[in-house]
Amino acid sequence: MKATPLLLACTLAACATPPAPTDAEVLALHRRVLTLDTHKDIDPKLAPASLPADPATAAEFRRRFDPSLRGAQQVDFPKMREGGYDAAFFIVYTDQRRLDAGGYARALAEANQKFDAIHRMVQKHGDEIGLALSPDDVERLHGAGKLVACIGIENGYPMGLDPANIAAFHARGARYMSLAHNGHNQLGDSHTPAAPQHGGLSELGRRAIAEMNRLGIMVDVSHASRDTMLQAVAASTAPVIASHSGARAVNDHSRNLDDDQLRAIAERGGVVQCVALAEFVKSDAERSRALAAWRDQCGIGPQHQDTELDEAESDRRYQRFRDGLLALDQRFPRASVRDFVDHIDHVVRVAGIDHVCIGSDFDGGGGIDGWNDASTTANVTRELVRRGYDEAQIRQIWGGNLLRVWRQVEAVAARGGR
Ligand SMILES: [Zn+2]
C-alpha cells in the first residue's frame, strides 16, 4: 500500500525521535536525582534504646523497629539504599481523640515519643542518616552521601489550645504540620465526617497558621476539609503543601484534591505531594468494604476510636491488621505505579510542573503494586521517564519543588511571618 504524505511525515518524525533510554540509563538518572518522600510514618519504638532480654523477642523487636536492618518496615536504611530513596519526612502522627485537656495531654505525650524516636534514630545511626532542619541541610547531607530524615507533624491536635506549643515542635525539628487528621479538631474541620463543625478553620486554627508562618513551619492541608484547606491557603502568608493527597479528578476520594484546590495551592506557589496509598490512588468499592471489615475485626475501626487501649493491646491489634493485609491484596489487587503516575500527570496538567511532588505514606497505610517499599523507588522514575518527563522535571517531582517551597517558607519566617 502506498503511504499517504501524512503517514510519511509521521514516519519521518518517529525517525527523528531519540531512542528510548535503556534501563541502565534510567537507573543512572534515578541515582543522580535527590529523591525526597514527604510522608513516611513511624512507630514510637523506632530505633529502640534497649532490646528485650529474651533473644527471640529481641530479634523480632529488631525486625520491626531497627532501621539499620532490612526488616518489616517499608522504609529502612538497606531498602532506602537499594531503591535510591534518599530523604524522607519522618512523621510525628497522633490520631484524633477527644477535644479535652486529657486528650490533648495524651496526644502531646505521644507526639513527644515520636520526636524522641526520630532523634534517637539519627543519634544512634549518625554515620548512616542525618536530621535536616533546612533545605540546605537536606542537600548538604545528601551531598555527603548520607540518608536524610526531616520531621513533619501529622495532625495539629497535640498542640492543644496553646499555639506556643508550635515553637516547641519547631525546636524539636518539625518543619511541617498538618492542621487535621481524620475527624474535626480544635484547629478546623477534617475531610471526614462530611458535616462541618467550624465551617473550615477555627479561630485557633488561624492563630496556629500565623505561628507556623512566623516560625518557618510549612502548613500542610492534607486531611483537611475542602473549606479548611481553601481558607488555610488564603490565611497563610507562605505557600502551603499537601503532604500526601492525590487528584480527585482521577479518583473521587475525600482525601484527594479537586482541580480548584490544586489551582489554589499552585497560585500561591505551593506544592501537592501525590500519595501512594492504594485506596486514594484508585478506589475499589469491594476492596474498601473488605478493608473496613478487617479493620473492625481487628478492633481498630472508627467505632473503636474512643476505646482506651494499653500500648501492648494496641500494638497487637495493629500488627494483626498489617499481617492480614497481604491476603487482602491477593484477593483485591491494588493500584499500580501507572495509576499513581496518572495523579502526577493530572496535577501537572492542572497546576503545572512546579507544583507536584511525592508522599508515599509508607508505614502508615501507603504502598501500591510496584512501589510497596523504599527498595522499589526506581519504578516511579521508570514510569515518569516512560511518560516523557525529562531529568530536570523528574528532579522537581522528586523533591525539588518541595525544597523550593520550604525555602520560601523560611524567607517568610525571616520577615517575621509576613
Ligand atoms: Zn495521613
Coordinates of C-alpha atoms and ligand atoms in Angstrom, one line a residue:
M1 CA 0.0 0.0 0.0
K2 CA 1.3 3.4 -1.0
A3 CA 1.9 5.7 2.0
T4 CA 0.0 8.9 2.1
P5 CA 2.1 12.1 2.7
L6 CA 0.7 12.4 6.3
L7 CA 1.8 8.9 7.2
L8 CA 5.2 9.5 5.6
A9 CA 5.6 12.7 7.7
C10 CA 4.7 10.7 10.9
T11 CA 7.2 8.1 10.0
L12 CA 9.9 10.7 9.5
A13 CA 9.1 12.3 12.8
A14 CA 9.3 8.9 14.5
C15 CA 12.8 8.5 13.0
A16 CA 13.9 11.9 14.5
T17 CA 12.7 10.9 18.0
P18 CA 15.7 9.8 20.1
P19 CA 15.6 6.1 21.1
A20 CA 14.0 5.4 24.5
P21 CA 16.7 5.4 27.2
T22 CA 17.9 2.0 28.4
D23 CA 17.0 0.8 31.8
A24 CA 20.7 1.4 32.9
E25 CA 20.3 5.0 31.8
V26 CA 17.0 5.4 33.7
L27 CA 18.6 3.9 36.8
A28 CA 21.6 6.2 36.5
L29 CA 19.2 9.2 36.2
H30 CA 17.3 7.9 39.3
R31 CA 20.6 7.8 41.2
R32 CA 21.5 11.4 40.2
V33 CA 18.2 12.8 41.3
L34 CA 17.7 13.6 45.0
T35 CA 14.5 11.7 46.0
L36 CA 12.5 13.2 48.8
D37 CA 9.4 11.5 50.1
T38 CA 7.3 13.9 52.2
H39 CA 5.3 11.4 54.2
K40 CA 6.7 8.3 55.9
D41 CA 5.1 7.2 59.2
I42 CA 7.0 5.8 62.2
D43 CA 6.4 3.7 65.3
P44 CA 7.4 5.3 68.6
K45 CA 9.6 2.3 69.2
L46 CA 11.7 3.1 66.1
A47 CA 15.4 2.6 66.8
P48 CA 14.8 1.1 70.2
A49 CA 17.1 2.3 73.0
S50 CA 17.2 -1.2 74.5
L51 CA 16.1 -4.7 73.5
P52 CA 14.1 -7.3 75.4
A53 CA 16.2 -9.8 77.2
D54 CA 14.8 -12.9 75.5
P55 CA 16.8 -13.4 72.3
A56 CA 13.8 -14.4 70.2
T57 CA 11.7 -11.5 71.3
A58 CA 14.7 -9.2 70.8
A59 CA 15.2 -10.4 67.2
E60 CA 11.5 -9.8 66.4
F61 CA 11.8 -6.4 68.0
R62 CA 14.7 -5.5 65.8
R63 CA 13.0 -6.8 62.7
R64 CA 10.1 -4.5 63.4
F65 CA 11.9 -1.4 64.7
D66 CA 15.6 -1.3 63.9
P67 CA 16.0 0.9 60.8
S68 CA 19.5 -0.4 60.2
L69 CA 18.2 -3.9 59.4
R70 CA 16.3 -5.0 56.4
G71 CA 13.1 -5.7 58.4
A72 CA 9.4 -5.4 58.5
Q73 CA 9.1 -1.6 57.8
Q74 CA 8.5 -0.4 54.3
V75 CA 11.4 2.1 54.9
D76 CA 14.7 1.1 56.5
F77 CA 18.2 2.0 55.6
P78 CA 19.0 -1.1 53.5
K79 CA 15.8 -0.6 51.4
M80 CA 16.5 3.2 51.1
R81 CA 20.0 2.5 49.8
E82 CA 18.8 -0.3 47.4
G83 CA 16.0 1.8 46.0
G84 CA 17.8 5.2 45.7
Y85 CA 15.3 6.6 48.3
D86 CA 17.4 9.4 49.7
A87 CA 15.3 11.5 52.0
A88 CA 12.0 11.5 53.8
F89 CA 9.9 13.4 56.2
F90 CA 9.5 11.0 59.2
I91 CA 6.1 11.7 60.7
V92 CA 5.0 12.6 64.2
Y93 CA 1.4 11.4 63.9
T94 CA -1.3 11.3 66.6
D95 CA -4.7 10.0 65.9
Q96 CA -7.8 12.2 66.6
R97 CA -9.4 11.6 70.0
R98 CA -11.5 13.7 72.4
L99 CA -11.1 17.5 72.4
D100 CA -10.4 17.9 76.1
A101 CA -7.5 18.5 78.4
G102 CA -6.9 14.8 78.8
G103 CA -7.0 14.1 75.1
Y104 CA -4.5 17.0 74.3
A105 CA -2.1 15.9 77.1
R106 CA -2.1 12.3 75.9
A107 CA -1.6 13.4 72.3
L108 CA 1.3 15.7 73.3
A109 CA 3.0 12.8 75.1
E110 CA 2.5 10.5 72.1
A111 CA 3.9 13.2 69.8
N112 CA 6.9 13.6 72.0
Q113 CA 7.6 9.9 72.0
K114 CA 7.8 10.0 68.2
F115 CA 10.1 13.1 68.2
D116 CA 12.2 11.1 70.7
A117 CA 12.3 8.1 68.3
I118 CA 13.4 10.2 65.3
H119 CA 16.1 11.9 67.4
R120 CA 17.2 8.5 68.8
M121 CA 17.5 7.1 65.2
V122 CA 19.7 9.9 64.0
Q123 CA 21.8 9.8 67.1
K124 CA 22.3 6.0 67.1
H125 CA 22.9 5.8 63.3
G126 CA 24.5 9.2 62.7
D127 CA 27.0 7.6 60.3
E128 CA 24.1 6.5 58.1
I129 CA 21.4 9.2 58.4
G130 CA 21.3 12.8 59.4
L131 CA 18.5 15.1 60.6
A132 CA 17.8 18.0 58.2
L133 CA 16.3 21.2 59.7
S134 CA 16.5 23.2 56.4
P135 CA 16.6 22.6 52.7
D136 CA 20.3 23.4 52.8
D137 CA 20.7 20.6 55.3
V138 CA 18.9 18.2 53.0
E139 CA 21.3 19.0 50.1
R140 CA 24.4 19.0 52.3
L141 CA 23.7 15.6 53.9
H142 CA 22.8 14.1 50.6
G143 CA 25.9 15.5 49.1
A144 CA 27.9 13.9 51.9
G145 CA 26.4 10.5 51.0
K146 CA 24.1 10.3 53.9
L147 CA 20.4 9.4 54.1
V148 CA 18.3 12.3 55.2
A149 CA 15.5 12.5 57.8
C150 CA 13.3 15.6 58.1
I151 CA 10.3 15.8 60.6
G152 CA 6.7 16.5 59.8
I153 CA 3.7 16.5 62.1
E154 CA 0.5 14.9 61.0
N155 CA -2.4 16.4 62.9
G156 CA -2.1 19.6 64.9
Y157 CA -4.2 18.1 67.7
P158 CA -1.2 17.7 70.1
M159 CA -0.8 21.4 70.1
G160 CA -3.9 21.6 72.3
L161 CA -5.2 25.1 72.9
D162 CA -1.8 26.7 73.1
P163 CA -0.1 28.0 69.9
A164 CA 3.1 28.4 71.9
N165 CA 3.4 24.6 71.7
I166 CA 4.2 25.1 68.0
A167 CA 7.5 26.8 68.9
A168 CA 8.4 23.7 71.0
F169 CA 7.6 21.5 67.9
H170 CA 9.9 23.7 65.8
A171 CA 12.6 23.4 68.4
R172 CA 12.4 19.6 68.2
G173 CA 12.8 19.8 64.4
A174 CA 9.3 19.8 62.9
R175 CA 9.2 21.6 59.6
Y176 CA 5.7 21.0 58.6
M177 CA 2.4 20.4 60.4
S178 CA -0.9 19.3 59.1
L179 CA -4.0 21.0 60.5
A180 CA -6.1 17.9 60.9
H181 CA -6.3 14.2 60.5
N182 CA -9.5 12.1 60.3
G183 CA -12.1 13.9 62.5
H184 CA -12.6 17.5 63.2
N185 CA -10.3 19.1 65.8
Q186 CA -9.7 22.3 67.6
L187 CA -8.0 23.9 64.5
G188 CA -10.6 23.1 61.9
D189 CA -12.7 20.6 60.0
S190 CA -11.3 17.4 58.6
H191 CA -12.3 15.8 55.3
T192 CA -14.3 13.5 57.5
P193 CA -17.1 13.5 58.7
A194 CA -18.7 15.4 55.9
A195 CA -20.8 17.6 58.2
P196 CA -18.7 20.6 59.3
Q197 CA -18.1 21.7 62.9
H198 CA -16.4 25.0 62.3
G199 CA -17.2 25.8 58.7
G200 CA -13.5 25.4 57.9
L201 CA -10.7 26.8 60.0
S202 CA -11.4 27.7 63.6
E203 CA -10.1 31.0 65.1
L204 CA -7.4 28.9 66.9
G205 CA -6.5 27.3 63.5
R206 CA -5.9 30.8 62.1
R207 CA -3.6 31.6 65.0
A208 CA -1.8 28.3 64.5
I209 CA -1.1 29.2 60.8
A210 CA 0.2 32.6 61.8
E211 CA 2.5 31.0 64.3
M212 CA 3.7 28.4 61.7
N213 CA 4.4 31.3 59.2
R214 CA 6.3 33.1 61.9
L215 CA 8.4 30.1 62.8
G216 CA 9.0 28.7 59.3
I217 CA 6.9 25.6 59.6
M218 CA 5.2 24.6 56.3
V219 CA 1.3 24.4 56.6
D220 CA 0.1 21.0 55.4
V221 CA -3.5 20.8 54.2
S222 CA -3.7 17.0 53.7
H223 CA -6.7 15.5 55.6
A224 CA -8.3 18.9 56.0
S225 CA -11.9 19.6 54.6
R226 CA -12.2 21.5 51.4
D227 CA -13.2 24.7 53.2
T228 CA -10.5 24.3 55.8
M229 CA -8.0 23.8 53.0
L230 CA -9.0 26.8 50.9
Q231 CA -9.2 29.0 54.0
A232 CA -5.7 27.9 55.0
V233 CA -4.3 28.7 51.6
A234 CA -5.7 32.2 51.9
A235 CA -4.7 32.7 55.5
S236 CA -1.1 31.6 55.2
T237 CA 1.4 34.2 54.2
A238 CA 3.6 31.5 52.8
P239 CA 2.9 28.8 50.2
V240 CA 1.3 25.6 51.6
I241 CA 1.8 21.9 50.9
A242 CA -0.5 18.9 50.7
S243 CA 2.0 16.3 52.1
H244 CA 0.1 13.2 50.9
S245 CA -3.0 13.8 48.7
G246 CA -3.9 12.9 45.2
A247 CA -6.1 14.3 42.5
R248 CA -9.9 14.0 42.9
A249 CA -10.5 14.1 39.2
V250 CA -8.5 10.9 38.8
N251 CA -10.0 9.2 41.9
D252 CA -13.0 10.7 43.6
H253 CA -12.0 10.3 47.3
S254 CA -12.4 12.8 50.0
R255 CA -8.7 12.6 50.8
N256 CA -7.9 13.9 47.3
L257 CA -8.0 17.5 46.0
D258 CA -10.3 18.7 43.2
D259 CA -9.0 20.9 40.4
D260 CA -9.9 24.2 42.1
Q261 CA -8.0 23.1 45.2
L262 CA -4.9 22.2 43.1
R263 CA -5.0 25.5 41.3
A264 CA -5.4 27.4 44.7
I265 CA -2.3 25.7 46.0
A266 CA -0.4 26.5 42.8
E267 CA -1.5 30.1 42.6
R268 CA 0.1 30.8 46.0
G269 CA 3.3 28.9 45.0
G270 CA 2.7 25.7 47.0
V271 CA 3.1 22.0 46.1
V272 CA 0.9 18.9 46.2
Q273 CA 2.6 15.6 47.0
C274 CA 0.7 12.8 45.3
V275 CA 0.1 10.0 47.7
A276 CA 0.8 6.3 47.0
L277 CA -1.9 4.9 49.3
A278 CA -3.8 2.4 47.1
E279 CA -7.3 3.4 48.2
F280 CA -6.6 7.0 47.4
V281 CA -4.9 6.2 44.1
K282 CA -7.7 4.1 42.7
S283 CA -10.9 3.3 44.6
D284 CA -12.2 -0.2 44.6
A285 CA -15.5 -0.4 46.5
E286 CA -15.2 -4.2 47.1
R287 CA -11.6 -3.7 48.4
S288 CA -12.7 -0.8 50.6
R289 CA -15.5 -2.8 52.1
A290 CA -13.2 -5.7 52.8
L291 CA -10.6 -3.4 54.3
A292 CA -13.2 -1.7 56.6
A293 CA -14.5 -5.1 57.7
W294 CA -10.9 -6.2 58.5
R295 CA -10.3 -3.0 60.5
D296 CA -13.4 -3.7 62.6
Q297 CA -12.5 -7.3 63.1
C298 CA -9.0 -6.2 64.4
G299 CA -10.6 -3.7 66.7
I300 CA -9.2 -0.5 65.1
G301 CA -12.2 0.7 63.2
P302 CA -13.7 4.2 63.7
Q303 CA -16.1 2.9 66.3
H304 CA -13.1 1.9 68.5
Q305 CA -11.7 5.5 68.4
D306 CA -12.6 6.3 71.9
T307 CA -11.6 2.9 73.4
E308 CA -8.7 3.4 75.7
L309 CA -6.1 0.7 74.9
D310 CA -2.8 0.0 76.6
E311 CA 0.2 0.0 74.3
A312 CA 0.6 -3.8 74.1
E313 CA -3.0 -4.3 73.1
S314 CA -3.0 -1.5 70.6
D315 CA 0.3 -3.0 69.1
R316 CA -1.3 -6.4 69.0
R317 CA -4.3 -5.2 67.1
Y318 CA -2.4 -3.1 64.5
Q319 CA 0.1 -6.0 64.0
R320 CA -2.8 -8.4 63.3
F321 CA -4.3 -5.8 60.9
R322 CA -1.0 -5.5 59.0
D323 CA -0.4 -9.2 58.9
G324 CA -3.9 -9.7 57.3
L325 CA -3.3 -7.1 54.5
L326 CA -1.3 -9.4 52.4
A327 CA -4.2 -11.8 52.0
L328 CA -6.5 -8.9 51.2
D329 CA -4.1 -7.6 48.5
Q330 CA -4.2 -11.0 46.8
R331 CA -8.0 -11.0 46.7
F332 CA -8.3 -7.4 45.5
P333 CA -5.3 -6.2 43.5
R334 CA -4.1 -2.8 44.5
A335 CA -3.5 0.3 42.4
S336 CA -0.3 0.3 40.3
V337 CA 2.6 2.7 39.7
R338 CA 0.8 3.6 36.4
D339 CA -2.4 4.5 38.3
F340 CA -0.2 6.5 40.7
V341 CA 1.6 8.5 38.0
D342 CA -1.8 9.3 36.5
H343 CA -2.3 11.6 39.5
I344 CA 1.1 13.2 38.9
D345 CA 0.2 13.8 35.3
H346 CA -3.1 15.3 36.2
V347 CA -1.6 17.7 38.8
V348 CA 1.0 18.8 36.2
R349 CA -1.8 19.4 33.6
V350 CA -4.0 21.4 36.1
A351 CA -1.4 23.1 38.4
G352 CA 1.8 22.9 36.5
I353 CA 5.1 21.0 36.8
D354 CA 6.3 23.4 39.6
H355 CA 3.6 22.2 41.9
V356 CA 3.8 18.5 42.2
C357 CA 5.9 16.1 44.4
I358 CA 5.5 12.7 46.0
G359 CA 4.4 11.5 49.5
S360 CA 4.3 7.7 49.9
D361 CA 2.5 7.3 53.3
F362 CA 4.8 4.3 53.8
D363 CA 4.4 2.6 57.2
G364 CA 1.1 4.4 57.6
G365 CA -1.0 2.6 55.0
G366 CA 0.8 3.6 51.8
G367 CA 2.1 1.2 49.2
I368 CA 1.0 0.3 45.7
D369 CA 1.7 -2.5 43.3
G370 CA 5.2 -1.9 42.1
W371 CA 6.1 0.6 44.8
N372 CA 5.4 -1.1 48.1
D373 CA 8.6 -0.1 49.9
A374 CA 11.7 2.1 49.6
S375 CA 13.6 -0.6 47.7
T376 CA 11.5 -0.3 44.5
T377 CA 11.5 3.5 44.3
A378 CA 13.2 3.5 40.9
N379 CA 9.9 2.1 39.4
V380 CA 8.3 5.5 39.9
T381 CA 11.2 7.1 38.0
R382 CA 10.9 4.5 35.3
E383 CA 7.2 5.4 34.8
L384 CA 8.0 9.1 34.8
V385 CA 10.7 8.6 32.1
R386 CA 8.3 6.4 30.1
R387 CA 5.8 9.3 30.1
G388 CA 8.3 11.7 28.7
Y389 CA 9.4 13.7 31.8
D390 CA 13.0 14.9 31.4
E391 CA 15.6 14.8 34.2
A392 CA 15.0 18.4 35.3
Q393 CA 11.3 17.7 35.6
I394 CA 11.9 14.5 37.5
R395 CA 14.2 16.3 39.9
Q396 CA 11.4 18.8 40.6
I397 CA 8.8 16.0 41.1
W398 CA 11.2 14.0 43.4
G399 CA 11.5 16.9 45.8
G400 CA 12.9 19.9 44.1
N401 CA 9.6 21.7 44.2
L402 CA 9.2 20.9 47.9
L403 CA 12.7 22.3 48.7
R404 CA 11.7 25.5 46.8
V405 CA 8.5 25.9 48.9
W406 CA 10.5 25.2 52.1
R407 CA 12.9 27.9 51.2
Q408 CA 10.0 30.3 50.6
V409 CA 8.6 29.4 54.0
E410 CA 12.0 30.1 55.6
A411 CA 12.1 33.5 53.8
V412 CA 8.6 34.4 55.1
A413 CA 9.7 33.4 58.6
A414 CA 12.8 35.6 58.3
R415 CA 10.5 38.5 57.7
G416 CA 8.6 37.7 60.9
G417 CA 5.9 35.6 59.2
R418 CA 4.7 38.4 56.9
Ligands
ZN1 ZN -2.4 10.6 56.5

